[in-house]
PDB file of C-alpha atoms in Angstrom:
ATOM      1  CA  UNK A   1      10.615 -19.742   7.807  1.00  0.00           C
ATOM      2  CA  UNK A   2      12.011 -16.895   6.471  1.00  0.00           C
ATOM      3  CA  UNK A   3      14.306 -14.598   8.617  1.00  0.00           C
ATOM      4  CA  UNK A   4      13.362 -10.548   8.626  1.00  0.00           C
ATOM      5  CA  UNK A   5      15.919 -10.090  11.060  1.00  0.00           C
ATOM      6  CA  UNK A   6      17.785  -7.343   8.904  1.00  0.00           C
ATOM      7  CA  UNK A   7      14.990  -5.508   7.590  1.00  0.00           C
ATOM      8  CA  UNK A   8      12.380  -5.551  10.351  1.00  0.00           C
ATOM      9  CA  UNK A   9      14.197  -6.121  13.783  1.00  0.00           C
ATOM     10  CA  UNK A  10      14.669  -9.112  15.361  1.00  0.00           C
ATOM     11  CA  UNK A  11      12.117 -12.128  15.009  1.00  0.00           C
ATOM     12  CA  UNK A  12      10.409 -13.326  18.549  1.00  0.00           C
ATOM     13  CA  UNK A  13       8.062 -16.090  16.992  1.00  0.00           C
ATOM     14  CA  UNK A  14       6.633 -17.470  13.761  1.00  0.00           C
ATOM     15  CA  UNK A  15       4.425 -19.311  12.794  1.00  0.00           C
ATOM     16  CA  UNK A  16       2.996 -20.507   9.176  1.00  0.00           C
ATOM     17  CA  UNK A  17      -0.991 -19.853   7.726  1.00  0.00           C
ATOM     18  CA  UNK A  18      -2.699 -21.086   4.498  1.00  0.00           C
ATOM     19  CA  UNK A  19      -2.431 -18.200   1.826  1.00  0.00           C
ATOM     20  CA  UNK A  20      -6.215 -18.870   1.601  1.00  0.00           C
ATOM     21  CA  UNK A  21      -8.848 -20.567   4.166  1.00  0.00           C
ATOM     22  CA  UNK A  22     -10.056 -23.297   2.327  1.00  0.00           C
ATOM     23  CA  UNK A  23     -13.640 -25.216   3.460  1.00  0.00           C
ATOM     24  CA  UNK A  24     -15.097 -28.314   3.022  1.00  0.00           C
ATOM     25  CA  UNK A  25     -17.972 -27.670   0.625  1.00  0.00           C
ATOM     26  CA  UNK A  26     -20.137 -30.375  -0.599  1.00  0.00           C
ATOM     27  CA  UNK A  27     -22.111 -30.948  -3.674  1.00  0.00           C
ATOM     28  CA  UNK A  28     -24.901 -29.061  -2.031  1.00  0.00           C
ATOM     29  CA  UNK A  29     -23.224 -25.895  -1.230  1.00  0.00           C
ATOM     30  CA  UNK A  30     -21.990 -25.642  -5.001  1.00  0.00           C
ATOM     31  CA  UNK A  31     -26.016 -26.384  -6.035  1.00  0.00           C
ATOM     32  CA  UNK A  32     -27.453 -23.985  -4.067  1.00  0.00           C
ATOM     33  CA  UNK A  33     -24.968 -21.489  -4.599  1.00  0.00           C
ATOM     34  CA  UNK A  34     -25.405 -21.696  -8.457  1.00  0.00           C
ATOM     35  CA  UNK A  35     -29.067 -21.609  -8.306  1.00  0.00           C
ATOM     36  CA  UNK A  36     -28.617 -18.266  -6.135  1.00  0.00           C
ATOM     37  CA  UNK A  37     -25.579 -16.694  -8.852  1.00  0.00           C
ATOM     38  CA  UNK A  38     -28.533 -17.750 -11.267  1.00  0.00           C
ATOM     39  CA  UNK A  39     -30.934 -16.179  -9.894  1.00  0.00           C
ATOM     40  CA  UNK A  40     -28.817 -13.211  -9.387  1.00  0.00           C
ATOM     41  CA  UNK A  41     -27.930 -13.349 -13.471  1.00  0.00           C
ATOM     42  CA  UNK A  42     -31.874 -13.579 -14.176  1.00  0.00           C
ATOM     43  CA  UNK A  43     -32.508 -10.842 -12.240  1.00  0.00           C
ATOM     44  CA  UNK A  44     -29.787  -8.629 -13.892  1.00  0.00           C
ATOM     45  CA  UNK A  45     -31.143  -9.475 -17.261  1.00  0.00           C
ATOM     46  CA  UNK A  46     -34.782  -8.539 -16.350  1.00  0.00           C
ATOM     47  CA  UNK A  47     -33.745  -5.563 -14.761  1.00  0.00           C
ATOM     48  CA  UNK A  48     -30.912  -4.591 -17.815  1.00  0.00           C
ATOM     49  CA  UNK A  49     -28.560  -4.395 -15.247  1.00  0.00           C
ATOM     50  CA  UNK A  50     -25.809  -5.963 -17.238  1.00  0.00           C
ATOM     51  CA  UNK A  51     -22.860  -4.736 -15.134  1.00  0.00           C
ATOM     52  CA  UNK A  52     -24.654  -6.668 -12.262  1.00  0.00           C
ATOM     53  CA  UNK A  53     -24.463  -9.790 -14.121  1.00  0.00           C
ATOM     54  CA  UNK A  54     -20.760  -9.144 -15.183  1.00  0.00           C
ATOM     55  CA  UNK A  55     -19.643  -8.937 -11.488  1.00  0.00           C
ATOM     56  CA  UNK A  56     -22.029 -11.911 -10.863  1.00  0.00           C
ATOM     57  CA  UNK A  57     -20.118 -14.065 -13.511  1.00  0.00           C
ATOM     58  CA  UNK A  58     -16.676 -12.553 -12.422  1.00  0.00           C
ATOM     59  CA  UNK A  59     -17.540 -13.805  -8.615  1.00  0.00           C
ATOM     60  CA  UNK A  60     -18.260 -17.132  -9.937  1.00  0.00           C
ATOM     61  CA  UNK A  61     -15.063 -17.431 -12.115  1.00  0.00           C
ATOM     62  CA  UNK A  62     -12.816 -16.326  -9.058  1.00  0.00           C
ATOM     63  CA  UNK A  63     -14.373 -18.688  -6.903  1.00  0.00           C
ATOM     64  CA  UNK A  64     -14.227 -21.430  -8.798  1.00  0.00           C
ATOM     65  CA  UNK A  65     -10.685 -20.671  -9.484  1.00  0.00           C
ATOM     66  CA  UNK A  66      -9.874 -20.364  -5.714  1.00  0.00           C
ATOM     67  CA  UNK A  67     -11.572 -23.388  -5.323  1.00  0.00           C
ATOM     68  CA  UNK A  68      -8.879 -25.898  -7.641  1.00  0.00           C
ATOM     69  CA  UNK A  69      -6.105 -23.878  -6.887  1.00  0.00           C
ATOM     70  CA  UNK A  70      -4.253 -25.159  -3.766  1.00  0.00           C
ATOM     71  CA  UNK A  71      -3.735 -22.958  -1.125  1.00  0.00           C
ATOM     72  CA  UNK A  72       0.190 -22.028  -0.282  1.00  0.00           C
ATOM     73  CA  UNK A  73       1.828 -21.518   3.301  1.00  0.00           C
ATOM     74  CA  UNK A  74       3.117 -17.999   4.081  1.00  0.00           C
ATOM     75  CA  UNK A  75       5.139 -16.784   7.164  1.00  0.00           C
ATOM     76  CA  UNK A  76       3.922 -14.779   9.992  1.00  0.00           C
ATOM     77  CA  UNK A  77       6.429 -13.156  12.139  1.00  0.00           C
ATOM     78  CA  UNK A  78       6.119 -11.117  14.984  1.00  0.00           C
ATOM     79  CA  UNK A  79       9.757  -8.827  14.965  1.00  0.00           C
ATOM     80  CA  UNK A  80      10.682  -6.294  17.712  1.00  0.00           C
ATOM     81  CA  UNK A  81       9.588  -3.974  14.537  1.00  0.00           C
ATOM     82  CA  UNK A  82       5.998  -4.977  13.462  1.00  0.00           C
ATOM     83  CA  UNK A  83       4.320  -7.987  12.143  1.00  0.00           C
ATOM     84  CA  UNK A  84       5.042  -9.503   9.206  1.00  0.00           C
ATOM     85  CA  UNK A  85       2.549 -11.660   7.268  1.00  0.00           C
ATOM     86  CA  UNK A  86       4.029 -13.048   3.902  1.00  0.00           C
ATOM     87  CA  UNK A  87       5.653 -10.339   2.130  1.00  0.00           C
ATOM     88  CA  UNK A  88       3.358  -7.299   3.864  1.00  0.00           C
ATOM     89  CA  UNK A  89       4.477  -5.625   6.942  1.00  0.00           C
ATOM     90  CA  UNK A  90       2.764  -3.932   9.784  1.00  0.00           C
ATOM     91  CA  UNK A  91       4.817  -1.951  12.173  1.00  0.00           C
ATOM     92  CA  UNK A  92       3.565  -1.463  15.072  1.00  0.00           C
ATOM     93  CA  UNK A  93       2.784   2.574  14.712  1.00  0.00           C
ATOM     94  CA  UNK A  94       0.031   1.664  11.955  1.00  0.00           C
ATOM     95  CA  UNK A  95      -1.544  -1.019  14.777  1.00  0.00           C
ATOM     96  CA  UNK A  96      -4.178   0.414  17.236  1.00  0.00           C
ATOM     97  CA  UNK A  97      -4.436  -2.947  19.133  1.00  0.00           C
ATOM     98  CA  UNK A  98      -4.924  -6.695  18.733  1.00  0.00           C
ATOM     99  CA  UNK A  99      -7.161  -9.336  20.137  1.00  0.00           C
ATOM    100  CA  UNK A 100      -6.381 -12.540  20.445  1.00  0.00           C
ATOM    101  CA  UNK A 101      -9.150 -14.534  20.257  1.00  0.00           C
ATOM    102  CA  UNK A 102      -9.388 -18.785  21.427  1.00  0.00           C
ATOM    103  CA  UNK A 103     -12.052 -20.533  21.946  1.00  0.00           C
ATOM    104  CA  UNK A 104     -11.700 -24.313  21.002  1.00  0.00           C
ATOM    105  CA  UNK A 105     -15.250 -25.409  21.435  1.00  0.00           C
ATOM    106  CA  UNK A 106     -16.368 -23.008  18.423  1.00  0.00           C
ATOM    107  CA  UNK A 107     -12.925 -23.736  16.637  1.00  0.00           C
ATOM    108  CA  UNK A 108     -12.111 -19.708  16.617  1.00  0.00           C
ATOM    109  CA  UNK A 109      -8.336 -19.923  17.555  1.00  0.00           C
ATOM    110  CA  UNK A 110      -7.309 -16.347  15.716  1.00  0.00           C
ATOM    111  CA  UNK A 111      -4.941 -13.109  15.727  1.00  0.00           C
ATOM    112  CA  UNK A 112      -7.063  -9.418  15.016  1.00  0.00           C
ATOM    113  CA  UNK A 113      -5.141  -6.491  14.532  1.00  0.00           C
ATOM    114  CA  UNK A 114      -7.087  -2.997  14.482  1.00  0.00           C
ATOM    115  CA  UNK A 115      -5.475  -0.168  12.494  1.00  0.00           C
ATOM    116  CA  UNK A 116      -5.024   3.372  12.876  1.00  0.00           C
ATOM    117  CA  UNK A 117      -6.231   3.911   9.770  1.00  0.00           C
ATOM    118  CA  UNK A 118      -9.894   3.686   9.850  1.00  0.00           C
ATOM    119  CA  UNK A 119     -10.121   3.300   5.831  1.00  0.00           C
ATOM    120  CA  UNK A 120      -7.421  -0.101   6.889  1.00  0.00           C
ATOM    121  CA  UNK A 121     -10.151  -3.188   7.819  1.00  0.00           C
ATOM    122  CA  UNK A 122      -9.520  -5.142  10.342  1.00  0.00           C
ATOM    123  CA  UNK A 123      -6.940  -8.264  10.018  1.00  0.00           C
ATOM    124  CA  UNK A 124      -7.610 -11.558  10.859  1.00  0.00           C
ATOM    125  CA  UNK A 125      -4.339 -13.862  11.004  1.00  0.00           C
ATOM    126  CA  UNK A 126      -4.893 -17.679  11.932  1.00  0.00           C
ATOM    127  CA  UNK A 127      -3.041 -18.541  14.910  1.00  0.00           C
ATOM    128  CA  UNK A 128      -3.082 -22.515  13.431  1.00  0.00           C
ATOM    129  CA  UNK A 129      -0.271 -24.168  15.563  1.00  0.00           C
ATOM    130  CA  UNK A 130       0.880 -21.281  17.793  1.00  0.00           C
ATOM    131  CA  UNK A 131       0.092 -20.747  21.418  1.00  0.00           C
ATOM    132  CA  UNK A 132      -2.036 -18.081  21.874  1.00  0.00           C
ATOM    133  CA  UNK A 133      -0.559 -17.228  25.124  1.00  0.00           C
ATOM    134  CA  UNK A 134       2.357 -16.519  23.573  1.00  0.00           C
ATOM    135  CA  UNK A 135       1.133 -14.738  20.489  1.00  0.00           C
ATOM    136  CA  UNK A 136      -0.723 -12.344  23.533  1.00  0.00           C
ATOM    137  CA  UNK A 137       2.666 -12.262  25.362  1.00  0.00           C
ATOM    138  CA  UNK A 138       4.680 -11.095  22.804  1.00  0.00           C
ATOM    139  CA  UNK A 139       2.898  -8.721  21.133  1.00  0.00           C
ATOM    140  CA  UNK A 140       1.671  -6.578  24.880  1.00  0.00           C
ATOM    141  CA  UNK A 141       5.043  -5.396  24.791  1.00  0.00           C
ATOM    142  CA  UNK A 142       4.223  -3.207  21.693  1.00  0.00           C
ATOM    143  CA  UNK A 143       0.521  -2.973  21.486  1.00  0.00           C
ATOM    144  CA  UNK A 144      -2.754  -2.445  23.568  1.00  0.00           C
ATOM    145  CA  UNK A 145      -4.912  -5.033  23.838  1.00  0.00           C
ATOM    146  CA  UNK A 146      -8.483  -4.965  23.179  1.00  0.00           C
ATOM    147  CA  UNK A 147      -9.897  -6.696  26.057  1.00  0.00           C
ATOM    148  CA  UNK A 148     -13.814  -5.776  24.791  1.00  0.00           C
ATOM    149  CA  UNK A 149     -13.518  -8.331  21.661  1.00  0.00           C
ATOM    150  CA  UNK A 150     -14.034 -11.492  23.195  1.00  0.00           C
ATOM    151  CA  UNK A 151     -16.363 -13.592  20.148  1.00  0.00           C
ATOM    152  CA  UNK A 152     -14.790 -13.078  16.438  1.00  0.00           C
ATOM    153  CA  UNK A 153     -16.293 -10.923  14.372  1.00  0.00           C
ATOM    154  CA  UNK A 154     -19.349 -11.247  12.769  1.00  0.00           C
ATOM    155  CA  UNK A 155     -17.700 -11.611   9.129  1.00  0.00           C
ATOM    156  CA  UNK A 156     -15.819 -14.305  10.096  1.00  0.00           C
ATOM    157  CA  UNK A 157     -18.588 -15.723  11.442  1.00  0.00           C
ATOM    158  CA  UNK A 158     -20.637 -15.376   8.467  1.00  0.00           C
ATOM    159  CA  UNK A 159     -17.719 -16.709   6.429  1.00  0.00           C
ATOM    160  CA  UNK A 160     -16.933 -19.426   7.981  1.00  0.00           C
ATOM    161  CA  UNK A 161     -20.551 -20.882   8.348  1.00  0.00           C
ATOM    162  CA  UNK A 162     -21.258 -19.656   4.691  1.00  0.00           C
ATOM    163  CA  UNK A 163     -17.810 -21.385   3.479  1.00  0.00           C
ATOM    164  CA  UNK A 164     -16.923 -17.962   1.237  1.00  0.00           C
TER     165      UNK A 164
END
C-alpha cells in the first residue's frame, strides 16, 4: 500500500481494487457479441457510414485487448484530505456525497462518490475486502451521505449482467 501521508493528509484506511473488472465470459458471449459488432459493420457499410464502422472495429480491438491483458491492483485510500484511487485524487471539496452500497445476495458490495461537478460522472470504487461499515464511518466525517441510493446504478447493472 502506498503511503499519501505527506501529500494528502493522513491515511485512515486502504484497501486494494482490480485496475479493471474483469468477467467470466464464455464462448457464447464472444459469439453473440461478434455476430452483433457484425451486424453493426454491415450496417455501416450499407448505410456508407464508414466512421461508424471505424469506431465499431476500434471497440472490438480495445476489448479484445482488455480481455488478454491482466488486470493490475491499485490503492484506494481514504486520507483526512480526500480519496485517493491509484494515482488520481479526490478531495473532499470536489465530492457532493457518497453511497455506500452492500447487498451480498445480488453481490453489489460498492463505494459511489457524486461530484460537484455535474460534467464529473459518477464513481464507482469496489469495496472488495473492506468493511463497508467502516468505509461509511470514515468517510461521514467529511461528506454527506446519500441515503436515497439504496440499489446500484443502473449502468452497473447493465454492465455487470452484460459483462462490458
Amino acid at each position: 500500500m502506498a503511503n499519501v501521508e505527506d501529500d494528502f493528509g493522513q491515511d485512515l484506511m486502504s484497501w486494494q481494487i482490480p485496475e479493471i473488472p474483469s468477467y467470466q465470459r464464455g464462448p457464447w458471449w464472444f459469439l453473440l457479441t461478434g455476430l452483433i459488432a457484425l451486424g453493426f459493420v454491415i450496417y455501416g457499410f450499407y448505410s456508407s457510414n464508414y466512421l461508424f464502422i471505424f469506431i465499431i472495429i476500434l471497440i472490438v480491438v480495445i476489448a479484445v485487448i482488455n480481455h488478454f491483458r491482466t488486470s493490475e491492483l491499485v490503492d484506494v485510500v481514504i486520507t483526512t484530505e480526500g480519496i485517493q484511487v491509484d494515482t488520481a485524487f479526490y478531495d473532499y471539496d470536489m465530492i457532493k456525497n457518497f453511497s455506500v452500497i452492500y447487498k451480498p445476495r445480488d453481490q453489489v458490495k460498492a463505494l459511489y462518490l457524486e461530484f460537484n461537478n455535474v460534467i464529473r460522472p459518477r464513481l464507482t470504487i469496489p469495496l472488495n475486502e473492506a468493511n463497508p461499515v467502516q468505509v461509511r464511518s470514515q468517510l461521514l466525517k467529511f461528506l454527506m451521505e446519500n441515503l436515497d441510493r439504496t440499489d446500484e446504478p443502473n449502468t452497473d447493472y447493465l454492465s455487470k449482467k452484460l459483462k462490458i
